[in-house]
PDB file of C-alpha atoms in Angstrom:
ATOM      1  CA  UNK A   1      -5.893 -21.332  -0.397  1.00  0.00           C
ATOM      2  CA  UNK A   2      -2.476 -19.634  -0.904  1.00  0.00           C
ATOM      3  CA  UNK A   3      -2.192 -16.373   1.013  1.00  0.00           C
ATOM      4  CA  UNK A   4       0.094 -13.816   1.079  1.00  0.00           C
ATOM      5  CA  UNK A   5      -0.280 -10.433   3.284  1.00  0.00           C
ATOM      6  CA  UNK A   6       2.056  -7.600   3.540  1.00  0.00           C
ATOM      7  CA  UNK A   7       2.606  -5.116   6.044  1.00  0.00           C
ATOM      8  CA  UNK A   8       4.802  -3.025   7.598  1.00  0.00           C
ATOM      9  CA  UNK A   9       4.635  -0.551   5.139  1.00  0.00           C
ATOM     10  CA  UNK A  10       4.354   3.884   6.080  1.00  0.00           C
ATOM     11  CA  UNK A  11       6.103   6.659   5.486  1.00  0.00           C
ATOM     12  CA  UNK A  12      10.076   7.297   6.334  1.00  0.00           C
ATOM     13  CA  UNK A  13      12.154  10.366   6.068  1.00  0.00           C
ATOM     14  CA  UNK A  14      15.174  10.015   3.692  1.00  0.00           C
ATOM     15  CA  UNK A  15      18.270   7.969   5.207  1.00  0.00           C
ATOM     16  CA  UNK A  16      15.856   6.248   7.875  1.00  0.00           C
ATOM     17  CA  UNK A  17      14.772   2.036   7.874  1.00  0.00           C
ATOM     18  CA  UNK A  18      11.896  -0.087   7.096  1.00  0.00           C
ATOM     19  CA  UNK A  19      11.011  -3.486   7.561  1.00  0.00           C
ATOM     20  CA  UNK A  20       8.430  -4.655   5.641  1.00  0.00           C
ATOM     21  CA  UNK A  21       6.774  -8.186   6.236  1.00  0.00           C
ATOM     22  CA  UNK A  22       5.076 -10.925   4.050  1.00  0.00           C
ATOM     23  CA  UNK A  23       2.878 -13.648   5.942  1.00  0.00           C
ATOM     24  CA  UNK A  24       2.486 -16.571   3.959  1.00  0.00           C
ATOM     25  CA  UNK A  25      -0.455 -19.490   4.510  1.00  0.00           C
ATOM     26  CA  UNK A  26      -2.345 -21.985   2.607  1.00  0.00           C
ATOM     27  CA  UNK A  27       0.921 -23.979   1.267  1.00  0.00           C
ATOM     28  CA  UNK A  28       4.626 -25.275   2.549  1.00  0.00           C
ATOM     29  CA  UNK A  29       6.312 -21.897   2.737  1.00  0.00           C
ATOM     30  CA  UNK A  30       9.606 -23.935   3.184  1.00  0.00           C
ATOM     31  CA  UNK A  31       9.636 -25.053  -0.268  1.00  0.00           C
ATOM     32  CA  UNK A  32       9.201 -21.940  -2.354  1.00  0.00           C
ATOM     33  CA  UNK A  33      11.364 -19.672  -3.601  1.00  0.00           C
ATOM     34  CA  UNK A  34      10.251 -15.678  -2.867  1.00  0.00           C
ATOM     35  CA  UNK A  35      10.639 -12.219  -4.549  1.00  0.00           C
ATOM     36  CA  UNK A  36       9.785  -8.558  -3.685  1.00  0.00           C
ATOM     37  CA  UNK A  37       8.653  -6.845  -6.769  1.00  0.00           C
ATOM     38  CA  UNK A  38       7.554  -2.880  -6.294  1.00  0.00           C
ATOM     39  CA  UNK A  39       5.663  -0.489  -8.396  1.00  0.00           C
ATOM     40  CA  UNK A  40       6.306   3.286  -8.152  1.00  0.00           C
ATOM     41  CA  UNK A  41       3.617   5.705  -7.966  1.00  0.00           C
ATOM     42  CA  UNK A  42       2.214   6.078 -12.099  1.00  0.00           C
ATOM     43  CA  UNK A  43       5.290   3.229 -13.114  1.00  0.00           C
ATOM     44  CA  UNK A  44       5.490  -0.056 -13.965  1.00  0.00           C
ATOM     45  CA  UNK A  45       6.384  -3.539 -11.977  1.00  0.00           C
ATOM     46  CA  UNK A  46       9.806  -3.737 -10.800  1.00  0.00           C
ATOM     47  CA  UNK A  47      11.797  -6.821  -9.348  1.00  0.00           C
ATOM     48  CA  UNK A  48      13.368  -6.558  -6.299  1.00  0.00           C
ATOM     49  CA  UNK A  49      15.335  -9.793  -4.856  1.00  0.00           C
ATOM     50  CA  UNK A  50      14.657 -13.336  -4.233  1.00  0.00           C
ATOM     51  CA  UNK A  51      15.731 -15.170  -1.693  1.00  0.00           C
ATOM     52  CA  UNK A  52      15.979 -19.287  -1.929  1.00  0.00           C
ATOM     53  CA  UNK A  53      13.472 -21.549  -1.025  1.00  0.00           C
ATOM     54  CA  UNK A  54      16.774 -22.855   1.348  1.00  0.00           C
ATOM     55  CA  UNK A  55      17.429 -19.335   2.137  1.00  0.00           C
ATOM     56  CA  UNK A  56      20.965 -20.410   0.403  1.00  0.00           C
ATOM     57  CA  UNK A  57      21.231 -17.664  -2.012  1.00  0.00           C
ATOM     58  CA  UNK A  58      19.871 -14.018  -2.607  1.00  0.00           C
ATOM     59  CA  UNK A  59      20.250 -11.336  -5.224  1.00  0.00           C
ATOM     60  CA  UNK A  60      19.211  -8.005  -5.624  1.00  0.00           C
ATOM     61  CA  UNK A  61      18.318  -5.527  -8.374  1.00  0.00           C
ATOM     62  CA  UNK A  62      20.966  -3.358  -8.769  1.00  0.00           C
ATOM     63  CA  UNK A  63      18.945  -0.509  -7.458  1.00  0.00           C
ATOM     64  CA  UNK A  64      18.927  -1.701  -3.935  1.00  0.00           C
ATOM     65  CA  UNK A  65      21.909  -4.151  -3.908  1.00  0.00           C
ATOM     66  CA  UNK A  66      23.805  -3.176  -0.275  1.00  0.00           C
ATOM     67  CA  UNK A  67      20.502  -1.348   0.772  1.00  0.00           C
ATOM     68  CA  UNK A  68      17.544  -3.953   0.892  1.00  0.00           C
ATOM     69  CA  UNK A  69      18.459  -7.015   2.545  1.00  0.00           C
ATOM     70  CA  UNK A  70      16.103 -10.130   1.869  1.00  0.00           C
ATOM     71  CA  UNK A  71      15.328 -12.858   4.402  1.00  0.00           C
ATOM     72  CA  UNK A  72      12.593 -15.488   5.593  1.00  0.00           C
ATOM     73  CA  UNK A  73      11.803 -17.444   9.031  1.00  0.00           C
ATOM     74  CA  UNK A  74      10.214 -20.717   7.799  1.00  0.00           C
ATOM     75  CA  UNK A  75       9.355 -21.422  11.391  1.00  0.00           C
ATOM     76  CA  UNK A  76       7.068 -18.554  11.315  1.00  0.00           C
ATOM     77  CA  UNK A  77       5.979 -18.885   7.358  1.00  0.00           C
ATOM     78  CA  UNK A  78       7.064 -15.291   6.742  1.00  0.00           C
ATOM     79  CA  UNK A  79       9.380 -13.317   4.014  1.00  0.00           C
ATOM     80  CA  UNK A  80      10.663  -9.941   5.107  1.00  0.00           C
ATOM     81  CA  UNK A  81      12.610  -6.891   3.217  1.00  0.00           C
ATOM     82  CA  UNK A  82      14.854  -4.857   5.787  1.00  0.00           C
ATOM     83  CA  UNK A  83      15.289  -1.479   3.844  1.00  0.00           C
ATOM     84  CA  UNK A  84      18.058   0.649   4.647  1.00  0.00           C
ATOM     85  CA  UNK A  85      19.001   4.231   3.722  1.00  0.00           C
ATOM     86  CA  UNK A  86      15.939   4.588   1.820  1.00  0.00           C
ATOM     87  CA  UNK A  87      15.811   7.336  -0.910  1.00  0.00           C
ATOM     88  CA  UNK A  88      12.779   9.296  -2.094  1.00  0.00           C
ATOM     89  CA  UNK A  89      13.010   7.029  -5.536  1.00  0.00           C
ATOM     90  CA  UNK A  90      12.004   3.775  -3.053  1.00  0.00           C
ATOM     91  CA  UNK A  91       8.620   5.643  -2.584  1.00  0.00           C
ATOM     92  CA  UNK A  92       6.480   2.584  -4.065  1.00  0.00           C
ATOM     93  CA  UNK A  93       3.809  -0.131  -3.126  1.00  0.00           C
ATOM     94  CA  UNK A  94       6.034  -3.623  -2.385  1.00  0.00           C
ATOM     95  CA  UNK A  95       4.652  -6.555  -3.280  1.00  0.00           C
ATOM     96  CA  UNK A  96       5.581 -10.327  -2.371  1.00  0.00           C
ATOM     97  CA  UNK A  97       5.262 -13.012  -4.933  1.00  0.00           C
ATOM     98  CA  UNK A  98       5.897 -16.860  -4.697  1.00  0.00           C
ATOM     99  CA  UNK A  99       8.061 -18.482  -7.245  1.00  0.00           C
ATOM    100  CA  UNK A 100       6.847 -21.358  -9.220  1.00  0.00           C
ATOM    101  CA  UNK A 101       8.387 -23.875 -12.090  1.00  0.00           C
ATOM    102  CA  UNK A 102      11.439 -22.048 -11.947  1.00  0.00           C
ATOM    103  CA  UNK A 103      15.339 -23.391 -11.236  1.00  0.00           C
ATOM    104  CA  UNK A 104      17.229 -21.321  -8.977  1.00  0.00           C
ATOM    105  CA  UNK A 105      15.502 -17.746  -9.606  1.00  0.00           C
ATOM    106  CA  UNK A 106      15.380 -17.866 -13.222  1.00  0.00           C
ATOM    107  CA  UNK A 107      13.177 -19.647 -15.620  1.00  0.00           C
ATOM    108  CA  UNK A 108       9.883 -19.529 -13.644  1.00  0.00           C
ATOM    109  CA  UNK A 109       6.684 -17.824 -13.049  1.00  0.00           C
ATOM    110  CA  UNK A 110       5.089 -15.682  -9.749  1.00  0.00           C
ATOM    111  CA  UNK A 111       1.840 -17.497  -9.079  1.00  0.00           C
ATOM    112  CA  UNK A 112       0.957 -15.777  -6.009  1.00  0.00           C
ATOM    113  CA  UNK A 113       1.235 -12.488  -4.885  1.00  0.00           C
ATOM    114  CA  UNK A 114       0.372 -10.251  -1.859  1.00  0.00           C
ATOM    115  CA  UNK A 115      -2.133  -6.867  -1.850  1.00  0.00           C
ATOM    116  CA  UNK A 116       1.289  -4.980  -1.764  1.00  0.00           C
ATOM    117  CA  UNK A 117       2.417  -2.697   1.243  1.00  0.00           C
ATOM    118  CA  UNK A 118       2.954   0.812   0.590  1.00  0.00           C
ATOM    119  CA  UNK A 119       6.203   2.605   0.988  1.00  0.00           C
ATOM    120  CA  UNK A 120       6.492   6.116   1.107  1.00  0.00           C
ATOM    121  CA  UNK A 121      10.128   8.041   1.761  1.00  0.00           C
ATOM    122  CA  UNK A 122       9.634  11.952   1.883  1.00  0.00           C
ATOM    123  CA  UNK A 123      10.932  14.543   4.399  1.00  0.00           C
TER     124      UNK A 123
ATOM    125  CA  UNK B   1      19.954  -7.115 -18.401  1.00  0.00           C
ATOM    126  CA  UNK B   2      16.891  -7.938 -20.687  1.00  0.00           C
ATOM    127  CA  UNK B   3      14.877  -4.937 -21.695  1.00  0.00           C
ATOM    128  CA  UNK B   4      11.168  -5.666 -22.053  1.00  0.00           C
ATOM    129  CA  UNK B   5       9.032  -3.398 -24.884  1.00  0.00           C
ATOM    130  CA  UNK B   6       5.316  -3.774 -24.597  1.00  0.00           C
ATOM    131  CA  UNK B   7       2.967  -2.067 -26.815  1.00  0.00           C
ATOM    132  CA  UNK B   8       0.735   0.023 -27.045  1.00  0.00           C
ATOM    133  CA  UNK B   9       1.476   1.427 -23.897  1.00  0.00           C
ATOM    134  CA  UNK B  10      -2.434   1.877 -23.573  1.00  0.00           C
ATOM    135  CA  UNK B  11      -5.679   1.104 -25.857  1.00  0.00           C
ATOM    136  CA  UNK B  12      -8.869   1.716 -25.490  1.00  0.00           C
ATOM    137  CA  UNK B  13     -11.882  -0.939 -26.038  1.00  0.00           C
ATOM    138  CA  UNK B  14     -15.019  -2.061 -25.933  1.00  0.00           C
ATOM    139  CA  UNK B  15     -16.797  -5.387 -24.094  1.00  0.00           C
ATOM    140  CA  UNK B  16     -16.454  -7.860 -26.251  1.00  0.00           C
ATOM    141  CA  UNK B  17     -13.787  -6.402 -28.656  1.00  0.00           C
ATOM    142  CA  UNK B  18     -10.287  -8.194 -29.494  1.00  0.00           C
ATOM    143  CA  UNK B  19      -7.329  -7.429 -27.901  1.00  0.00           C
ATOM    144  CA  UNK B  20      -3.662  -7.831 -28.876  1.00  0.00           C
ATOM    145  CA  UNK B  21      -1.087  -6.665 -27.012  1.00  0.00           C
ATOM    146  CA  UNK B  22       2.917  -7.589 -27.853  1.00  0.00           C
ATOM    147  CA  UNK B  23       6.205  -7.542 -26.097  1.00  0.00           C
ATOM    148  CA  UNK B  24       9.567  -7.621 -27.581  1.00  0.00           C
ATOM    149  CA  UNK B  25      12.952  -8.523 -25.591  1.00  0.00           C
ATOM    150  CA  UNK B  26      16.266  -7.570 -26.260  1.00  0.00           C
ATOM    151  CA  UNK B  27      17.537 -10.906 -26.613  1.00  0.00           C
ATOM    152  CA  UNK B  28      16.204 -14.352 -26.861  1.00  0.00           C
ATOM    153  CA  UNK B  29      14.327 -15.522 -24.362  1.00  0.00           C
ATOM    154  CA  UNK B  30      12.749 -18.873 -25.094  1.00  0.00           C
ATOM    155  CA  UNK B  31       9.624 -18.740 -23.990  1.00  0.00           C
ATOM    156  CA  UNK B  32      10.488 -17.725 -20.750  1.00  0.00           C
ATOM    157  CA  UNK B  33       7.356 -15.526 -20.925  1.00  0.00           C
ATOM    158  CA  UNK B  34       4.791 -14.580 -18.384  1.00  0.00           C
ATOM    159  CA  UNK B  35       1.748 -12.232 -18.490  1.00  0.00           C
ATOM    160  CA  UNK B  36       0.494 -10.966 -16.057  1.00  0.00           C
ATOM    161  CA  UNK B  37      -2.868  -8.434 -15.017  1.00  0.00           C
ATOM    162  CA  UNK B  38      -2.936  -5.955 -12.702  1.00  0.00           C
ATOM    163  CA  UNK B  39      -6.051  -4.070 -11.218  1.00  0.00           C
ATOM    164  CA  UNK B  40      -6.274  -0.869  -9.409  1.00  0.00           C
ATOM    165  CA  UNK B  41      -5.656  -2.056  -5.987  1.00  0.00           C
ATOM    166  CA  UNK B  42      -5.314  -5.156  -6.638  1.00  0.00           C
ATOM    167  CA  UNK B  43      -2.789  -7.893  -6.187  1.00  0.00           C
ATOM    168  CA  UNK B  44      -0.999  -9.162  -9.862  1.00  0.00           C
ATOM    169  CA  UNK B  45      -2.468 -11.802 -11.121  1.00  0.00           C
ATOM    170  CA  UNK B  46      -0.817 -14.139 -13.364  1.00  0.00           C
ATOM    171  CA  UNK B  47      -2.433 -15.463 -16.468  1.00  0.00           C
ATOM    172  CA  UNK B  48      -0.016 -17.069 -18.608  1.00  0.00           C
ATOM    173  CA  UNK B  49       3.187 -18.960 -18.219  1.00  0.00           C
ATOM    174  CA  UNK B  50       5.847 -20.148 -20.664  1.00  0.00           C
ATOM    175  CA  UNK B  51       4.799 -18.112 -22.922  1.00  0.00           C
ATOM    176  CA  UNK B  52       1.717 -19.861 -24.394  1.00  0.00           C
ATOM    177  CA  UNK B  53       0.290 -21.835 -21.087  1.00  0.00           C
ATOM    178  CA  UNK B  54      -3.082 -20.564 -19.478  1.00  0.00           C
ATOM    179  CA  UNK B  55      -2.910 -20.508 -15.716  1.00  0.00           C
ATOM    180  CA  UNK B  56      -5.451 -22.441 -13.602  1.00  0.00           C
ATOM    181  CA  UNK B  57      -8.494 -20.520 -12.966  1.00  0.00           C
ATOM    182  CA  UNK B  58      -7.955 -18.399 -15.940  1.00  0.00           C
ATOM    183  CA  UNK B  59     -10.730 -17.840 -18.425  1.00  0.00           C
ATOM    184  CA  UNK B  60      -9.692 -18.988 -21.697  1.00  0.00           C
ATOM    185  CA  UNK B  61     -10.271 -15.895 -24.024  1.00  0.00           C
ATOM    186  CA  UNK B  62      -6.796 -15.589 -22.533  1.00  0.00           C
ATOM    187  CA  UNK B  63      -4.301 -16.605 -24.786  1.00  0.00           C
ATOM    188  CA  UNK B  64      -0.261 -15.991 -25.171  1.00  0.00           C
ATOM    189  CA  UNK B  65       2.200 -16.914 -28.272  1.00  0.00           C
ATOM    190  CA  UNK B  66       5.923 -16.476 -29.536  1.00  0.00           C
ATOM    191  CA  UNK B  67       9.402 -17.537 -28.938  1.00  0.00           C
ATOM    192  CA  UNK B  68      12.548 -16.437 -28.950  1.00  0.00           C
ATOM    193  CA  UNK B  69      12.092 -12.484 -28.941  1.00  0.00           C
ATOM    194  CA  UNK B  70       8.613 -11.516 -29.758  1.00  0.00           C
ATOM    195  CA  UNK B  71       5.565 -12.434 -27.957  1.00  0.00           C
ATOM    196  CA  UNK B  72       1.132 -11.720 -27.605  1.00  0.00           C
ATOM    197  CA  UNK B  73      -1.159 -11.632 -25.759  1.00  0.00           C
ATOM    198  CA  UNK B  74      -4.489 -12.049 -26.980  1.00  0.00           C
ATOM    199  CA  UNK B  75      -8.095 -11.055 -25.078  1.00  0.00           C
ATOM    200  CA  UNK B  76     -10.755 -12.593 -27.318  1.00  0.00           C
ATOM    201  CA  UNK B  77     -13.718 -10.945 -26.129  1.00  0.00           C
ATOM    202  CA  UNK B  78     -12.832  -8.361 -23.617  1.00  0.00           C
ATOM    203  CA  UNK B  79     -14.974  -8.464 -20.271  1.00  0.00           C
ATOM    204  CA  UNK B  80     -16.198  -6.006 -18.324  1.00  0.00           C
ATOM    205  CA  UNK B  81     -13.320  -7.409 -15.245  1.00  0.00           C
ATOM    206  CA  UNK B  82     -10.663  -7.631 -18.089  1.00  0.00           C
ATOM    207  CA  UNK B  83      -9.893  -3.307 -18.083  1.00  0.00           C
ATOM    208  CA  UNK B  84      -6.879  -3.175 -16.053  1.00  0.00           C
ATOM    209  CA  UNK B  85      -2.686  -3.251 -16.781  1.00  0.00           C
ATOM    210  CA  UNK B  86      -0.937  -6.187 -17.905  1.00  0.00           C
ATOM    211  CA  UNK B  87       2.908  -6.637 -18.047  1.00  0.00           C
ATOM    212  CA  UNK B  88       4.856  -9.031 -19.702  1.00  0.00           C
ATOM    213  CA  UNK B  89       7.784 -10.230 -17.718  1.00  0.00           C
ATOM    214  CA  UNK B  90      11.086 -12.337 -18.551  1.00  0.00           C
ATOM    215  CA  UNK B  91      12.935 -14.937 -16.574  1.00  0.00           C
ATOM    216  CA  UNK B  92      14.926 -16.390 -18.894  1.00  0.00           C
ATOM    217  CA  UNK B  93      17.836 -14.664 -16.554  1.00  0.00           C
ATOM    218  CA  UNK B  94      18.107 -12.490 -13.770  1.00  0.00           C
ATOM    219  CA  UNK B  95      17.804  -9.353 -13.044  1.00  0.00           C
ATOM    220  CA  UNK B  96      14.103 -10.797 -14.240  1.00  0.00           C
ATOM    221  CA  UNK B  97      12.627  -7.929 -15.771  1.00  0.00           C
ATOM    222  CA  UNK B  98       9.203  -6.520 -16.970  1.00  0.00           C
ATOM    223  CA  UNK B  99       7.448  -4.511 -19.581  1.00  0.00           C
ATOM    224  CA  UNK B 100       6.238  -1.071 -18.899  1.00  0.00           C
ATOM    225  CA  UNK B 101       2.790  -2.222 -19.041  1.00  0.00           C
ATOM    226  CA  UNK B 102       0.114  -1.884 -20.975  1.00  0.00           C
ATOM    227  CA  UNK B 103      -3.662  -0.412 -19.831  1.00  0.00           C
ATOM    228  CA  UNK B 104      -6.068  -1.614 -21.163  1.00  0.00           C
ATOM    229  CA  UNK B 105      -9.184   1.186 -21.034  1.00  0.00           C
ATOM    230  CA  UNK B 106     -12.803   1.236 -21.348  1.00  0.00           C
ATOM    231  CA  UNK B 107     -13.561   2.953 -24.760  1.00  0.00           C
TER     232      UNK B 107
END
């Protein structure tokens, strides 16, 4: 069955990295589109990025557009999330979801998604 | 972007009582609409698509209508399993964007 496990999660100072990691099995990794959606402590879901089931485009939420950086490695079936200069406001539990029915980002649904990895920036 | 209003932001019911909860975009959307539920440490789990379409696997006292801007989701006869969040999110265009939720609480 479709599988999706994220890691690479702990806690960072302010202004420090984190690469977070999404491990997909149980279906042709090369042919889905992916997204990083995160929910803050006591908040509500929030979309991240997707990246291209060809890895040919990516786009960001505003929020962490020039500080997250999406990618994948179909060879090894895995999605990962490089965060840079992370704030306290990125303190959150990251989830990865698979795109399906959609058309270039837009127009579909996530049905799958990971136990979430969480994320926690503090001094 | 799209702003997504859900409400109630919470409710609190019994097993076996009706549920209706409603989101409202900021635009038309279609029915670019998907629920979905999300448990306490647990990973989202999506229940309807397109607005109206039941998932595989989901029970059917799941149930989702509307177009355009205003949407439900209905919970016939709430289950024990069924207290948790759901969300309403849009993908008619991108930044795809979310409600703020709505928990759903044992009464």
């Amino acid at each position: 069955q479709v599988q999706l496990v994220e890691s690479g999660g702990g806690v960072v100072q302010p202004g420090r990295s984190l690469r977070l990691s999404c491990a997909a099995s149980g279906f042709t990794f090369s042919h889905y589109g992916m997204h990083w959606v995160r929910q803050a402590p006591g908040k509500g879901l929030e979309w991240m990025t997707i990246i291209f089931y060809d890895g040919s485009e990516k786009y960001y939420a505003d929020s962490v557009k020039g500080r997250f950086t999406i990618s994948r490695d179909d060879s090894k079936s895995t999605l990962y999330l490089q965060m840079n200069s992370l704030r306290v406001e990125d303190t959150a539990v990251y989830y990865c979801a698979r795109e399906a029915g959609g058309d270039r980002g837009v127009r579909g649904y996530f049905d799958s998604w990971g136990q979430g990895t969480l994320v926690t920036v503090s001094s | 972007d799209i702003q997504m209003t859900q409400s109630p932001s919470s409710l609190s019911a019994s097993v076996g009582d009706r549920v209706t909860i409603t989101c409202r975009a900021s635009q038309s959307i279609s029915t670019y609409l998907n629920w979905y539920q999300h448990g306490p440490g647990k990973a989202p789990k999506l229940l309807i698509y397109a607005a109206s379409s039941l998932q595989s696997g989901v029970p059917s006292r799941f149930s989702g209508s509307g177009s355009g801007t205003d949407f439900t989701l209905t919970i016939s006869s709430l289950e024990p399993e069924d207290f948790a969040a759901y969300y309403c999110q849009q993908t008619y265009s991108s930044p795809l964007t979310f409600g703020g939720g709505t928990r759903v609480e044992i009464k």
